[in-house]
mmCIF file of C-alpha atoms in Angstrom:
data_model
loop_
_atom_site.group_PDB
_atom_site.id
_atom_site.type_symbol
_atom_site.label_atom_id
_atom_site.label_comp_id
_atom_site.label_asym_id
_atom_site.label_seq_id
_atom_site.Cartn_x
_atom_site.Cartn_y
_atom_site.Cartn_z
ATOM 1 C CA UNK Z 1 184.803 -21.029 87.859
ATOM 2 C CA UNK Z 2 187.176 -18.508 86.642
ATOM 3 C CA UNK Z 3 189.889 -16.816 84.572
ATOM 4 C CA UNK Z 4 193.387 -17.052 84.269
ATOM 5 C CA UNK Z 5 196.511 -14.946 82.756
ATOM 6 C CA UNK Z 6 200.020 -15.941 82.898
ATOM 7 C CA UNK Z 7 202.846 -13.644 81.080
ATOM 8 C CA UNK Z 8 206.496 -14.240 80.984
ATOM 9 C CA UNK Z 9 209.271 -11.968 79.126
ATOM 10 C CA UNK Z 10 212.663 -12.023 78.111
ATOM 11 C CA UNK Z 11 212.163 -8.288 78.852
ATOM 12 C CA UNK Z 12 209.684 -6.233 81.069
ATOM 13 C CA UNK Z 13 206.681 -5.460 79.227
ATOM 14 C CA UNK Z 14 203.266 -4.333 79.595
ATOM 15 C CA UNK Z 15 200.008 -6.448 79.517
ATOM 16 C CA UNK Z 16 197.475 -3.069 79.271
ATOM 17 C CA UNK Z 17 196.002 -5.119 76.670
ATOM 18 C CA UNK Z 18 196.250 -7.990 77.525
ATOM 19 C CA UNK Z 19 193.944 -7.312 80.739
ATOM 20 C CA UNK Z 20 191.972 -4.162 79.685
ATOM 21 C CA UNK Z 21 192.097 -3.291 76.262
ATOM 22 C CA UNK Z 22 192.106 -6.593 73.962
ATOM 23 C CA UNK Z 23 188.731 -7.379 72.449
ATOM 24 C CA UNK Z 24 188.627 -10.660 75.276
ATOM 25 C CA UNK Z 25 190.360 -9.040 77.974
ATOM 26 C CA UNK Z 26 190.016 -9.822 81.455
ATOM 27 C CA UNK Z 27 188.663 -7.282 82.131
ATOM 28 C CA UNK Z 28 185.603 -8.123 79.307
ATOM 29 C CA UNK Z 29 185.300 -11.339 80.719
ATOM 30 C CA UNK Z 30 184.897 -10.400 84.344
ATOM 31 C CA UNK Z 31 181.366 -9.365 83.523
ATOM 32 C CA UNK Z 32 180.451 -12.774 84.197
ATOM 33 C CA UNK Z 33 183.576 -13.876 86.801
ATOM 34 C CA UNK Z 34 182.637 -11.296 88.674
ATOM 35 C CA UNK Z 35 183.585 -12.438 92.460
ATOM 36 C CA UNK Z 36 187.245 -10.201 92.638
ATOM 37 C CA UNK Z 37 190.046 -9.764 90.766
ATOM 38 C CA UNK Z 38 194.084 -10.277 91.609
ATOM 39 C CA UNK Z 39 197.275 -9.245 90.302
ATOM 40 C CA UNK Z 40 200.212 -10.580 91.062
ATOM 41 C CA UNK Z 41 204.066 -8.934 89.246
ATOM 42 C CA UNK Z 42 207.751 -9.310 89.691
ATOM 43 C CA UNK Z 43 210.066 -6.908 89.209
ATOM 44 C CA UNK Z 44 213.242 -6.887 91.072
ATOM 45 C CA UNK Z 45 212.430 -8.396 94.264
ATOM 46 C CA UNK Z 46 212.224 -12.061 94.618
ATOM 47 C CA UNK Z 47 208.924 -12.092 96.051
ATOM 48 C CA UNK Z 48 205.930 -11.065 94.199
ATOM 49 C CA UNK Z 49 204.236 -7.946 94.014
ATOM 50 C CA UNK Z 50 200.363 -8.702 94.887
ATOM 51 C CA UNK Z 51 197.009 -6.550 94.625
ATOM 52 C CA UNK Z 52 193.261 -7.906 94.616
ATOM 53 C CA UNK Z 53 189.774 -7.206 94.909
ATOM 54 C CA UNK Z 54 186.482 -8.411 95.620
ATOM 55 C CA UNK Z 55 184.459 -6.928 93.397
ATOM 56 C CA UNK Z 56 184.293 -7.176 88.829
ATOM 57 C CA UNK Z 57 187.116 -6.158 87.365
ATOM 58 C CA UNK Z 58 185.410 -4.461 85.054
ATOM 59 C CA UNK Z 59 183.458 -1.950 87.594
ATOM 60 C CA UNK Z 60 186.605 -1.499 89.862
ATOM 61 C CA UNK Z 61 189.693 1.586 89.043
ATOM 62 C CA UNK Z 62 192.233 -0.189 91.029
ATOM 63 C CA UNK Z 63 191.840 -3.081 88.509
ATOM 64 C CA UNK Z 64 192.219 -0.644 85.400
ATOM 65 C CA UNK Z 65 194.674 1.712 86.970
ATOM 66 C CA UNK Z 66 197.215 -1.301 88.419
ATOM 67 C CA UNK Z 67 196.965 -3.035 84.584
ATOM 68 C CA UNK Z 68 198.578 0.516 83.263
ATOM 69 C CA UNK Z 69 200.975 0.379 85.182
ATOM 70 C CA UNK Z 70 201.919 -2.924 85.366
ATOM 71 C CA UNK Z 71 205.401 -3.144 83.118
ATOM 72 C CA UNK Z 72 207.430 -6.951 84.120
ATOM 73 C CA UNK Z 73 209.164 -9.867 83.009
ATOM 74 C CA UNK Z 74 206.505 -12.378 85.165
ATOM 75 C CA UNK Z 75 202.464 -11.275 85.877
ATOM 76 C CA UNK Z 76 199.997 -13.296 86.765
ATOM 77 C CA UNK Z 77 196.290 -12.324 87.021
ATOM 78 C CA UNK Z 78 193.069 -13.987 87.541
ATOM 79 C CA UNK Z 79 189.231 -13.035 87.607
ATOM 80 C CA UNK Z 80 187.342 -15.061 90.400
ATOM 81 C CA UNK Z 81 183.492 -16.525 89.985
ATOM 82 C CA UNK Z 82 183.150 -17.479 93.504
ATOM 83 C CA UNK Z 83 182.523 -21.928 93.589
ATOM 84 C CA UNK Z 84 183.685 -22.150 96.615
ATOM 85 C CA UNK Z 85 184.085 -19.896 99.656
ATOM 86 C CA UNK Z 86 182.779 -17.013 100.059
ATOM 87 C CA UNK Z 87 183.391 -13.561 98.315
ATOM 88 C CA UNK Z 88 186.540 -12.723 100.526
ATOM 89 C CA UNK Z 89 190.106 -10.804 100.277
ATOM 90 C CA UNK Z 90 191.496 -13.798 101.849
ATOM 91 C CA UNK Z 91 189.715 -16.261 99.059
ATOM 92 C CA UNK Z 92 191.094 -13.573 96.186
ATOM 93 C CA UNK Z 93 193.532 -15.034 93.909
ATOM 94 C CA UNK Z 94 196.541 -15.129 93.077
ATOM 95 C CA UNK Z 95 197.682 -17.146 95.979
ATOM 96 C CA UNK Z 96 201.573 -16.629 97.383
ATOM 97 C CA UNK Z 97 204.163 -17.663 99.737
ATOM 98 C CA UNK Z 98 207.273 -16.692 99.375
ATOM 99 C CA UNK Z 99 208.766 -16.100 95.805
ATOM 100 C CA UNK Z 100 205.811 -18.475 94.308
ATOM 101 C CA UNK Z 101 202.141 -17.197 93.341
ATOM 102 C CA UNK Z 102 199.646 -19.432 91.769
ATOM 103 C CA UNK Z 103 196.164 -19.247 90.380
ATOM 104 C CA UNK Z 104 193.797 -21.634 89.896
ATOM 105 C CA UNK Z 105 190.860 -21.810 87.243
ATOM 106 C CA UNK Z 106 188.122 -25.186 88.209
ATOM 107 C CA UNK Z 107 186.206 -26.441 91.220
ATOM 108 C CA UNK Z 108 187.330 -29.951 93.092
ATOM 109 C CA UNK Z 109 184.542 -31.671 93.429
ATOM 110 C CA UNK Z 110 182.589 -32.239 96.248
ATOM 111 C CA UNK Z 111 184.915 -30.222 97.971
ATOM 112 C CA UNK Z 112 183.673 -29.944 101.672
ATOM 113 C CA UNK Z 113 183.247 -34.403 101.222
ATOM 114 C CA UNK Z 114 187.182 -34.027 100.825
ATOM 115 C CA UNK Z 115 188.503 -31.127 102.407
ATOM 116 C CA UNK Z 116 190.126 -32.799 105.417
ATOM 117 C CA UNK Z 117 191.698 -35.772 102.932
ATOM 118 C CA UNK Z 118 192.931 -32.893 100.459
ATOM 119 C CA UNK Z 119 194.501 -30.798 104.003
ATOM 120 C CA UNK Z 120 195.710 -34.372 105.611
ATOM 121 C CA UNK Z 121 198.082 -34.462 102.030
ATOM 122 C CA UNK Z 122 199.849 -31.213 103.096
ATOM 123 C CA UNK Z 123 202.623 -30.514 105.323
ATOM 124 C CA UNK Z 124 202.034 -29.245 108.581
ATOM 125 C CA UNK Z 125 204.188 -26.479 108.193
ATOM 126 C CA UNK Z 126 202.487 -24.915 104.998
ATOM 127 C CA UNK Z 127 198.812 -26.192 106.174
ATOM 128 C CA UNK Z 128 199.055 -23.326 109.228
ATOM 129 C CA UNK Z 129 199.318 -20.396 106.616
ATOM 130 C CA UNK Z 130 196.268 -21.267 104.890
ATOM 131 C CA UNK Z 131 194.204 -18.081 105.240
ATOM 132 C CA UNK Z 132 190.730 -18.738 103.258
ATOM 133 C CA UNK Z 133 188.053 -21.261 102.371
ATOM 134 C CA UNK Z 134 188.702 -22.117 99.163
ATOM 135 C CA UNK Z 135 190.222 -25.842 97.284
ATOM 136 C CA UNK Z 136 192.262 -23.152 95.398
ATOM 137 C CA UNK Z 137 194.606 -22.792 98.055
ATOM 138 C CA UNK Z 138 194.711 -25.771 99.845
ATOM 139 C CA UNK Z 139 195.938 -27.178 96.336
ATOM 140 C CA UNK Z 140 198.566 -24.702 96.556
ATOM 141 C CA UNK Z 141 199.644 -25.893 99.558
ATOM 142 C CA UNK Z 142 199.681 -29.409 98.614
ATOM 143 C CA UNK Z 143 201.669 -28.448 95.398
ATOM 144 C CA UNK Z 144 204.581 -26.687 98.090
ATOM 145 C CA UNK Z 145 204.477 -29.629 100.053
ATOM 146 C CA UNK Z 146 204.751 -32.196 96.491
ATOM 147 C CA UNK Z 147 207.363 -29.762 95.455
ATOM 148 C CA UNK Z 148 209.021 -29.068 98.713
ATOM 149 C CA UNK Z 149 209.952 -33.087 99.000
ATOM 150 C CA UNK Z 150 212.823 -32.459 95.752
ATOM 151 C CA UNK Z 151 214.438 -29.686 97.446
ATOM 152 C CA UNK Z 152 213.374 -26.116 99.881
ATOM 153 C CA UNK Z 153 211.528 -24.077 98.500
ATOM 154 C CA UNK Z 154 213.906 -20.634 98.296
ATOM 155 C CA UNK Z 155 216.330 -22.934 96.861
ATOM 156 C CA UNK Z 156 216.718 -23.668 92.918
ATOM 157 C CA UNK Z 157 213.876 -25.723 91.696
ATOM 158 C CA UNK Z 158 213.624 -27.210 87.878
ATOM 159 C CA UNK Z 159 210.774 -26.411 85.639
ATOM 160 C CA UNK Z 160 210.565 -29.773 85.320
ATOM 161 C CA UNK Z 161 210.542 -30.021 89.237
ATOM 162 C CA UNK Z 162 207.159 -27.371 89.034
ATOM 163 C CA UNK Z 163 205.657 -29.555 86.312
ATOM 164 C CA UNK Z 164 205.548 -32.826 88.221
ATOM 165 C CA UNK Z 165 204.624 -31.132 91.938
ATOM 166 C CA UNK Z 166 201.718 -29.906 89.949
ATOM 167 C CA UNK Z 167 200.855 -33.232 88.641
ATOM 168 C CA UNK Z 168 200.752 -35.095 91.061
ATOM 169 C CA UNK Z 169 198.896 -32.321 93.333
ATOM 170 C CA UNK Z 170 196.367 -33.246 90.425
ATOM 171 C CA UNK Z 171 196.450 -36.831 90.326
ATOM 172 C CA UNK Z 172 196.124 -37.013 94.255
ATOM 173 C CA UNK Z 173 192.953 -35.033 93.954
ATOM 174 C CA UNK Z 174 191.177 -36.823 91.755
ATOM 175 C CA UNK Z 175 191.743 -40.172 93.072
ATOM 176 C CA UNK Z 176 189.852 -38.731 95.943
ATOM 177 C CA UNK Z 177 186.889 -36.368 94.250
ATOM 178 C CA UNK Z 178 186.152 -37.898 90.185
ATOM 179 C CA UNK Z 179 183.426 -40.484 90.133
ATOM 180 C CA UNK Z 180 186.090 -43.768 89.566
ATOM 181 C CA UNK Z 181 186.099 -44.530 85.776
ATOM 182 C CA UNK Z 182 183.831 -41.641 84.698
ATOM 183 C CA UNK Z 183 184.875 -38.914 82.043
ATOM 184 C CA UNK Z 184 182.269 -36.588 82.165
ATOM 185 C CA UNK Z 185 183.482 -33.279 83.063
ATOM 186 C CA UNK Z 186 180.309 -32.982 86.047
ATOM 187 C CA UNK Z 187 181.822 -35.633 87.611
ATOM 188 C CA UNK Z 188 185.352 -35.261 87.714
ATOM 189 C CA UNK Z 189 186.939 -32.533 89.368
ATOM 190 C CA UNK Z 190 188.478 -29.256 87.327
ATOM 191 C CA UNK Z 191 191.823 -28.269 88.059
ATOM 192 C CA UNK Z 192 193.749 -25.697 85.564
ATOM 193 C CA UNK Z 193 196.465 -24.414 87.378
ATOM 194 C CA UNK Z 194 198.773 -21.447 87.169
ATOM 195 C CA UNK Z 195 202.388 -21.431 88.942
ATOM 196 C CA UNK Z 196 205.631 -19.499 88.687
ATOM 197 C CA UNK Z 197 208.643 -18.315 90.861
ATOM 198 C CA UNK Z 198 208.818 -15.138 88.996
ATOM 199 C CA UNK Z 199 211.376 -17.025 86.931
ATOM 200 C CA UNK Z 200 209.534 -20.184 85.735
ATOM 201 C CA UNK Z 201 206.046 -20.908 84.742
ATOM 202 C CA UNK Z 202 203.828 -24.160 84.287
ATOM 203 C CA UNK Z 203 200.295 -24.755 83.655
ATOM 204 C CA UNK Z 204 198.406 -27.563 83.775
ATOM 205 C CA UNK Z 205 194.871 -28.221 81.442
ATOM 206 C CA UNK Z 206 191.936 -30.122 82.844
ATOM 207 C CA UNK Z 207 187.954 -30.260 82.390
ATOM 208 C CA UNK Z 208 188.561 -26.792 81.500
ATOM 209 C CA UNK Z 209 189.823 -25.066 78.292
ATOM 210 C CA UNK Z 210 193.665 -23.595 78.144
ATOM 211 C CA UNK Z 211 195.223 -21.876 75.045
ATOM 212 C CA UNK Z 212 198.667 -20.413 75.290
ATOM 213 C CA UNK Z 213 201.100 -17.750 72.470
ATOM 214 C CA UNK Z 214 204.273 -16.588 72.157
ATOM 215 C CA UNK Z 215 202.842 -13.153 71.819
ATOM 216 C CA UNK Z 216 202.269 -11.155 68.741
ATOM 217 C CA UNK Z 217 204.610 -13.132 66.367
ATOM 218 C CA UNK Z 218 202.352 -15.684 67.055
ATOM 219 C CA UNK Z 219 202.262 -19.636 67.514
ATOM 220 C CA UNK Z 220 202.371 -21.471 64.276
ATOM 221 C CA UNK Z 221 199.960 -21.120 62.083
ATOM 222 C CA UNK Z 222 199.148 -24.381 61.920
ATOM 223 C CA UNK Z 223 197.522 -24.085 65.565
ATOM 224 C CA UNK Z 224 199.858 -25.965 66.927
ATOM 225 C CA UNK Z 225 201.763 -25.503 70.351
ATOM 226 C CA UNK Z 226 206.147 -24.642 70.213
ATOM 227 C CA UNK Z 227 207.890 -27.808 70.449
ATOM 228 C CA UNK Z 228 209.469 -28.877 74.026
ATOM 229 C CA UNK Z 229 213.589 -26.934 73.616
ATOM 230 C CA UNK Z 230 212.181 -24.200 71.676
ATOM 231 C CA UNK Z 231 213.619 -20.953 73.171
ATOM 232 C CA UNK Z 232 210.875 -17.701 73.285
ATOM 233 C CA UNK Z 233 210.405 -13.938 73.742
ATOM 234 C CA UNK Z 234 207.330 -14.771 75.297
ATOM 235 C CA UNK Z 235 204.931 -16.700 76.756
ATOM 236 C CA UNK Z 236 201.540 -16.417 77.932
ATOM 237 C CA UNK Z 237 198.801 -18.498 78.507
ATOM 238 C CA UNK Z 238 195.221 -17.875 79.267
ATOM 239 C CA UNK Z 239 191.729 -19.479 79.989
ATOM 240 C CA UNK Z 240 190.906 -17.732 76.509
ATOM 241 C CA UNK Z 241 191.907 -16.927 73.302
ATOM 242 C CA UNK Z 242 192.315 -13.149 74.077
ATOM 243 C CA UNK Z 243 191.582 -12.172 70.893
ATOM 244 C CA UNK Z 244 190.913 -15.241 68.832
ATOM 245 C CA UNK Z 245 193.592 -14.692 66.390
ATOM 246 C CA UNK Z 246 195.730 -18.039 64.920
ATOM 247 C CA UNK Z 247 198.624 -16.797 67.917
ATOM 248 C CA UNK Z 248 196.454 -18.088 70.151
ATOM 249 C CA UNK Z 249 196.951 -22.260 70.463
ATOM 250 C CA UNK Z 250 194.768 -24.370 72.527
ATOM 251 C CA UNK Z 251 196.526 -26.572 75.267
ATOM 252 C CA UNK Z 252 195.508 -30.781 75.401
ATOM 253 C CA UNK Z 253 193.019 -31.762 78.049
ATOM 254 C CA UNK Z 254 195.261 -33.660 81.114
ATOM 255 C CA UNK Z 255 198.581 -31.303 79.393
ATOM 256 C CA UNK Z 256 201.479 -29.462 81.754
ATOM 257 C CA UNK Z 257 203.114 -27.016 79.577
ATOM 258 C CA UNK Z 258 205.470 -24.348 80.903
ATOM 259 C CA UNK Z 259 208.900 -22.480 80.077
ATOM 260 C CA UNK Z 260 211.995 -22.279 82.298
ATOM 261 C CA UNK Z 261 214.058 -19.436 83.603
ATOM 262 C CA UNK Z 262 215.350 -18.997 79.746
ATOM 263 C CA UNK Z 263 212.088 -19.247 78.493
ATOM 264 C CA UNK Z 264 212.692 -22.317 76.464
ATOM 265 C CA UNK Z 265 209.088 -24.150 76.278
ATOM 266 C CA UNK Z 266 208.375 -27.383 78.047
ATOM 267 C CA UNK Z 267 205.175 -29.909 77.533
ATOM 268 C CA UNK Z 268 204.165 -33.053 79.335
ATOM 269 C CA UNK Z 269 201.209 -35.343 79.748
ATOM 270 C CA UNK Z 270 199.898 -35.374 83.477
ATOM 271 C CA UNK Z 271 199.782 -39.285 83.993
ATOM 272 C CA UNK Z 272 203.688 -39.667 82.557
ATOM 273 C CA UNK Z 273 204.889 -37.209 85.696
ATOM 274 C CA UNK Z 274 202.663 -38.270 88.177
ATOM 275 C CA UNK Z 275 203.209 -41.948 87.114
ATOM 276 C CA UNK Z 276 203.739 -43.771 90.552
ATOM 277 C CA UNK Z 277 202.443 -41.048 92.837
ATOM 278 C CA UNK Z 278 200.045 -43.157 94.707
ATOM 279 C CA UNK Z 279 202.640 -45.385 95.490
ATOM 280 C CA UNK Z 280 205.755 -43.011 95.296
ATOM 281 C CA UNK Z 281 209.285 -44.630 96.486
ATOM 282 C CA UNK Z 282 210.043 -42.204 99.937
ATOM 283 C CA UNK Z 283 211.518 -38.834 99.041
ATOM 284 C CA UNK Z 284 213.856 -36.605 101.128
ATOM 285 C CA UNK Z 285 211.927 -34.477 103.190
ATOM 286 C CA UNK Z 286 213.280 -30.440 103.346
ATOM 287 C CA UNK Z 287 212.079 -28.007 105.788
ATOM 288 C CA UNK Z 288 209.526 -26.115 103.874
ATOM 289 C CA UNK Z 289 210.467 -22.392 104.042
#
């Protein structure tokens, strides 16, 4: 298992508190999730700057150094507890391709048994970019495959297309790996995904906890997410509440949440987005540039 964090803001802002000094920061959580860390930040460039480490974040001075220097509109961070794949740099999240960054909290059930079947769903031009041995990296390239069926990966991509591609990835993988009809957590793949192109950001919840916040101003005290269509100044997503305050609200199981390039909030159900994916109508195929 792992822990993830995503941050999207209307203006560049620091994330040192969330990553290091908050009472349930990623640094604190890394005492349990100790098999590496990664931080991706987006500045003026289209592609992210990515820093990785293979040791525990709490004992690696580079984690705090990088965290203290980050001031950006978009940040993705991850701490790893290895379940599939050795503790190596090539297996550290975030995974990135072009302008895309991706992290995963969870594990595909019996991945070794299903690895070849998952890889067979990935476009050959994307499959050759796989460097590591994790289930997570393969889910990333399966997501990019589904997304590239809707248009070039270096073109304009809507938040709805991102959400649908993530939901389709979850649906295809779950059909392969879950025990049919079971609701037992140990018999279902866990797929909390978070992906961004630096502008839009989308996250999914499946078989792990996931929380969102609209910043220190907070979501409503009723502990409900903001309504779809509401513009935010900040959007934060994390595996756990970072401070326990009332402004962190849980995401429902099998939900997809995110913000578009204008920081307008969106929420969908996985089942609705992925409807028909197992017998889809033909999609135009594009080179996944």
